[in-house]
Short mmCIF file of C-alpha atoms in Angstrom, two decimals:
data_model
loop_
_atom_site.label_atom_id
_atom_site.label_comp_id
_atom_site.label_asym_id
_atom_site.label_seq_id
_atom_site.Cartn_x
_atom_site.Cartn_y
_atom_site.Cartn_z
CA MET V 1 -21.26 -5.43 9.09
CA LYS V 2 -18.57 -3.33 10.83
CA ILE V 3 -16.36 -2.08 8.04
CA ALA V 4 -13.27 0.14 7.94
CA VAL V 5 -12.12 1.68 4.71
CA ILE V 6 -8.47 2.79 4.66
CA GLY V 7 -8.10 5.47 2.09
CA ALA V 8 -10.51 8.24 1.28
CA GLY V 9 -9.84 8.90 -2.29
CA ALA V 10 -12.14 8.27 -5.22
CA ILE V 11 -12.48 4.43 -4.57
CA GLY V 12 -12.43 4.50 -0.81
CA GLY V 13 -14.74 7.45 -0.62
CA ASN V 14 -17.22 5.75 -3.05
CA LEU V 15 -17.19 2.46 -1.08
CA ALA V 16 -17.69 4.26 2.20
CA VAL V 17 -20.60 6.20 0.97
CA LYS V 18 -22.29 3.18 -0.71
CA LEU V 19 -21.74 0.64 2.11
CA ASN V 20 -23.01 3.12 4.63
CA ALA V 21 -26.07 3.67 2.60
CA ALA V 22 -26.53 -0.11 2.43
CA GLY V 23 -26.82 -0.22 6.24
CA HIS V 24 -23.32 -1.09 7.29
CA ASP V 25 -21.37 0.53 10.00
CA VAL V 26 -18.55 2.33 8.25
CA GLN V 27 -15.34 4.03 9.45
CA VAL V 28 -12.90 5.78 7.22
CA ALA V 29 -9.23 6.35 7.85
CA HIS V 30 -6.75 8.52 6.12
CA VAL V 31 -2.99 8.25 6.37
CA ARG V 32 -2.85 12.00 7.22
CA GLY V 33 -5.36 11.57 10.03
CA PRO V 34 -9.16 11.78 10.51
CA GLU V 35 -9.30 15.44 9.58
CA ALA V 36 -8.14 14.51 6.06
CA VAL V 37 -11.25 12.45 5.36
CA PRO V 38 -13.39 14.56 2.87
CA ALA V 39 -16.54 16.17 4.14
CA GLU V 40 -18.68 14.59 1.38
CA VAL V 41 -17.68 11.16 2.57
CA LEU V 42 -18.60 11.92 6.14
CA GLU V 43 -21.97 13.43 5.07
CA SER V 44 -23.00 9.95 4.13
CA GLY V 45 -22.98 8.95 7.77
CA ALA V 46 -19.46 7.25 7.60
CA ARG V 47 -17.23 8.21 10.58
CA ALA V 48 -13.64 9.45 10.41
CA THR V 49 -11.08 7.53 12.55
CA ASP V 50 -7.41 7.07 12.79
CA LEU V 51 -5.41 4.09 11.36
CA ALA V 52 -4.91 2.39 14.72
CA ASP V 53 -8.63 2.34 15.47
CA ALA V 54 -9.55 1.38 11.90
CA VAL V 55 -8.17 -2.08 12.32
CA GLN V 56 -9.85 -2.68 15.59
CA ASP V 57 -13.15 -4.69 16.06
CA ARG V 58 -13.96 -4.63 12.33
CA ASP V 59 -15.57 -7.53 10.39
CA VAL V 60 -14.08 -6.19 7.03
CA ILE V 61 -11.20 -3.83 6.25
CA ILE V 62 -10.96 -2.42 2.79
CA LEU V 63 -7.57 -1.14 1.51
CA ALA V 64 -8.28 1.69 -0.85
CA ILE V 65 -4.57 2.74 -0.99
CA PRO V 66 -1.98 2.97 -3.81
CA PHE V 67 -0.48 -0.34 -4.93
CA GLY V 68 2.84 -1.22 -3.21
CA VAL V 69 2.38 0.52 0.02
CA ALA V 70 0.48 -2.13 2.05
CA GLY V 71 3.75 -3.21 3.67
CA GLN V 72 3.72 0.03 5.62
CA LEU V 73 0.54 -1.20 7.40
CA ALA V 74 1.99 -4.61 8.22
CA ASP V 75 2.61 -3.73 11.94
CA LEU V 76 -0.97 -2.39 12.30
CA PHE V 77 -2.43 -5.69 10.83
CA ALA V 78 -0.30 -7.99 12.93
CA ALA V 79 -3.06 -8.10 15.67
CA VAL V 80 -6.05 -8.15 13.30
CA PRO V 81 -8.02 -11.33 13.86
CA ALA V 82 -7.66 -14.09 11.17
CA GLU V 83 -11.37 -14.02 10.58
CA THR V 84 -11.39 -10.26 9.53
CA VAL V 85 -11.80 -10.08 5.85
CA VAL V 86 -9.18 -7.72 4.18
CA ILE V 87 -10.03 -6.50 0.70
CA ASP V 88 -7.43 -5.15 -1.82
CA THR V 89 -8.72 -2.67 -4.31
CA SER V 90 -5.36 -1.58 -5.78
CA ASN V 91 -3.81 -1.78 -9.26
CA TYR V 92 -0.19 -1.71 -10.44
CA TYR V 93 0.75 1.02 -12.96
CA PRO V 94 4.63 1.00 -12.93
CA GLY V 95 6.11 4.38 -13.68
CA MET V 96 2.72 6.05 -13.64
CA LEU V 97 1.04 5.49 -10.23
CA SER V 98 3.80 3.62 -8.45
CA GLU V 99 7.52 2.78 -8.69
CA PRO V 100 8.36 -0.36 -10.63
CA ILE V 101 8.32 -3.47 -8.36
CA GLU V 102 10.68 -6.21 -9.52
CA ALA V 103 8.74 -9.20 -8.11
CA VAL V 104 5.44 -8.12 -9.92
CA ASP V 105 7.33 -7.11 -13.07
CA HIS V 106 8.71 -10.71 -13.07
CA GLY V 107 5.33 -12.38 -12.83
CA GLN V 108 4.05 -12.18 -9.23
CA VAL V 109 0.30 -11.57 -9.11
CA GLU V 110 -0.46 -8.16 -7.76
CA SER V 111 -2.65 -9.09 -4.90
CA VAL V 112 -0.42 -12.01 -3.95
CA TYR V 113 2.37 -9.50 -3.50
CA THR V 114 0.03 -7.22 -1.47
CA ALA V 115 -0.88 -10.17 0.80
CA GLU V 116 2.83 -10.99 1.37
CA GLN V 117 3.63 -7.35 2.15
CA LEU V 118 0.67 -7.12 4.57
CA GLY V 119 1.40 -10.44 6.14
CA ARG V 120 -2.12 -11.80 5.76
CA PRO V 121 -4.60 -13.04 3.15
CA VAL V 122 -6.55 -10.55 1.05
CA VAL V 123 -9.50 -10.72 -1.36
CA LYS V 124 -9.28 -8.73 -4.56
CA ALA V 125 -12.35 -6.65 -5.45
CA TRP V 126 -13.62 -3.42 -6.92
CA ASN V 127 -10.25 -2.92 -8.62
CA ALA V 128 -11.70 -3.74 -12.13
CA ALA V 129 -14.12 -0.84 -12.32
CA LEU V 130 -13.45 2.80 -12.82
CA ALA V 131 -14.08 5.03 -9.86
CA GLU V 132 -16.76 6.90 -11.76
CA THR V 133 -18.42 3.61 -12.81
CA GLN V 134 -18.56 2.69 -9.13
CA ARG V 135 -19.88 6.12 -8.14
CA ALA V 136 -22.58 6.53 -10.80
CA LYS V 137 -23.50 3.14 -12.31
CA GLY V 138 -24.45 0.92 -9.51
CA VAL V 139 -28.15 -0.29 -9.73
CA PRO V 140 -30.38 -2.61 -7.80
CA ALA V 141 -30.03 -6.38 -8.12
CA GLY V 142 -32.02 -7.77 -11.10
CA THR V 143 -31.71 -4.58 -13.21
CA PRO V 144 -31.07 -5.59 -16.84
CA GLY V 145 -27.55 -4.89 -17.87
CA ARG V 146 -26.19 -4.68 -14.40
CA ILE V 147 -22.33 -4.30 -14.45
CA ALA V 148 -20.39 -7.16 -12.84
CA ILE V 149 -17.27 -7.01 -10.68
CA PRO V 150 -14.84 -9.92 -10.24
CA VAL V 151 -13.94 -11.07 -6.70
CA ALA V 152 -10.83 -13.29 -6.11
CA GLY V 153 -9.47 -14.83 -2.90
CA ASP V 154 -8.27 -18.10 -1.42
CA SER V 155 -11.02 -18.39 1.18
CA GLU V 156 -14.44 -19.22 -0.23
CA GLU V 157 -16.12 -17.85 2.92
CA ALA V 158 -14.28 -14.54 2.52
CA ARG V 159 -15.16 -14.43 -1.13
CA LYS V 160 -18.93 -14.90 -0.34
CA VAL V 161 -18.70 -12.01 2.19
CA VAL V 162 -17.08 -9.67 -0.31
CA MET V 163 -19.48 -10.73 -3.04
CA GLN V 164 -22.47 -9.70 -0.93
CA LEU V 165 -20.75 -6.32 -0.27
CA VAL V 166 -20.14 -5.89 -4.08
CA ASP V 167 -23.92 -6.54 -4.48
CA ASP V 168 -24.64 -3.90 -1.74
CA THR V 169 -22.67 -1.38 -3.85
CA GLY V 170 -24.82 -1.80 -6.87
CA PHE V 171 -23.07 -4.42 -9.04
CA ASP V 172 -23.26 -8.14 -9.66
CA ALA V 173 -20.38 -10.04 -8.02
CA TYR V 174 -18.59 -12.79 -10.00
CA ASP V 175 -16.59 -15.49 -8.17
CA ALA V 176 -13.21 -15.20 -9.98
CA GLY V 177 -11.47 -17.96 -8.04
CA THR V 178 -8.31 -17.94 -6.06
CA LEU V 179 -5.96 -15.00 -5.52
CA ALA V 180 -3.43 -16.66 -7.84
CA ASP V 181 -5.99 -16.27 -10.59
CA SER V 182 -6.69 -12.56 -9.94
CA TRP V 183 -4.11 -11.52 -12.57
CA ARG V 184 -7.06 -12.03 -14.95
CA GLN V 185 -8.69 -8.87 -13.54
CA GLN V 186 -5.44 -6.79 -13.36
CA PRO V 187 -4.77 -3.80 -15.70
CA ASN V 188 -5.41 -3.98 -18.65
CA SER V 189 -7.09 -7.24 -19.14
CA PRO V 190 -10.36 -7.74 -21.17
CA ALA V 191 -12.23 -7.74 -17.92
CA TYR V 192 -10.58 -4.52 -16.49
CA CYS V 193 -12.67 -1.44 -16.60
CA THR V 194 -14.87 -2.61 -19.53
CA GLU V 195 -18.28 -2.58 -17.75
CA LEU V 196 -19.30 -6.12 -18.63
CA THR V 197 -22.43 -7.94 -17.38
CA LEU V 198 -22.32 -11.18 -15.41
CA ASP V 199 -22.88 -13.08 -18.61
CA GLU V 200 -20.00 -11.39 -20.43
CA LEU V 201 -17.50 -11.35 -17.68
CA PRO V 202 -16.33 -15.03 -17.57
CA ALA V 203 -15.28 -15.04 -21.26
CA ALA V 204 -13.41 -11.79 -20.68
CA LEU V 205 -11.52 -13.28 -17.74
CA ALA V 206 -10.72 -16.44 -19.73
CA ALA V 207 -9.33 -14.31 -22.60
CA ALA V 208 -6.76 -12.53 -20.38
CA ASP V 209 -3.13 -12.70 -21.65
CA ARG V 210 -0.51 -11.52 -19.05
CA ALA V 211 2.13 -10.17 -21.60
CA LYS V 212 -0.47 -8.54 -23.86
CA ASP V 213 -2.45 -7.01 -21.02
CA ALA V 214 0.69 -5.57 -19.44
CA ALA V 215 1.72 -3.93 -22.72
CA ILE V 216 -1.72 -2.39 -23.06
CA ARG V 217 -1.42 -1.15 -19.48
CA ASP V 218 1.92 0.42 -20.21
CA SER V 219 0.49 2.16 -23.35
CA LEU V 220 -2.07 4.00 -21.28
CA PRO V 221 -0.60 7.50 -21.31
CA GLU V 222 -0.58 7.54 -25.17
CA ARG V 223 -4.04 6.00 -25.42
CA PHE V 224 -5.51 8.32 -22.76
CA ALA V 225 -3.96 11.34 -24.47
CA ALA V 226 -5.75 10.45 -27.73
CA LEU V 227 -9.10 10.81 -25.96
CA GLY V 228 -8.73 14.55 -25.71
CA ALA V 229 -8.98 17.06 -22.91
CA ALA V 230 -12.12 15.91 -21.10
CA PRO V 231 -12.90 12.26 -21.77
CA THR V 232 -16.09 10.81 -20.19
CA VAL V 233 -16.28 7.55 -18.34
CA ASP V 234 -17.88 6.05 -21.50
CA ASP V 235 -14.91 7.28 -23.49
CA VAL V 236 -12.44 5.46 -21.26
CA VAL V 237 -14.51 2.24 -21.15
CA GLU V 238 -14.64 2.19 -24.88
CA MET V 239 -10.83 2.83 -25.07
CA ASN V 240 -10.33 -0.19 -22.81
CA ARG V 241 -12.68 -2.34 -24.84
CA ALA V 242 -11.15 -1.29 -28.17
CA ALA V 243 -7.70 -2.47 -26.98
CA HIS V 244 -8.78 -6.01 -27.11
CA ARG V 245 -10.66 -6.02 -30.46
#
């Protein structure tokens, strides 16, 4: 497939590298221009491009940008064909990674907000796995203990496309239903960054509690500080799991 990744940080860089390795035609755009795309991402074979070109003639566009800024790209996306699949990977951490957003604080689902700001439907995926999990723990299909990633969106066809791409990056994909249900994979739900298998993930999604999960999310600075100076990815996963025991 022809894929554009907008954002070249940890998540965007991981996805560009992995999807290129899977045989897709991958372009990467950075808000500061093509020259800002890290060399290690381009070494994979992905190509740097500018924002305007990134939204042209692509089958899939992946937004690997901070939560709350998608509205700044609305004009760019106005001419993107309806059949182009747009994926939102972002997460809302008010006061930590973004300014508080009243609509989301009052209950609007994160990716529903993103879709409204962008002016088009999105599919939520890859948000519920740590960047290091995505970089280092992808394995071939059929490998015992393979980690699962939830995929939510209103179009069944778009979900299927994204689920195949999730598989291409080394993870089992789970159909998590409509975008309105994607709050179940938001921070810090039982399904969020806890490295569950395809058998374990449905129960975790079902156990989500919006008020409790938001409170756990907001306690992240204190919980993370308690891990010490150099926590491993396994330390962070265990922290997230322990919050729901």
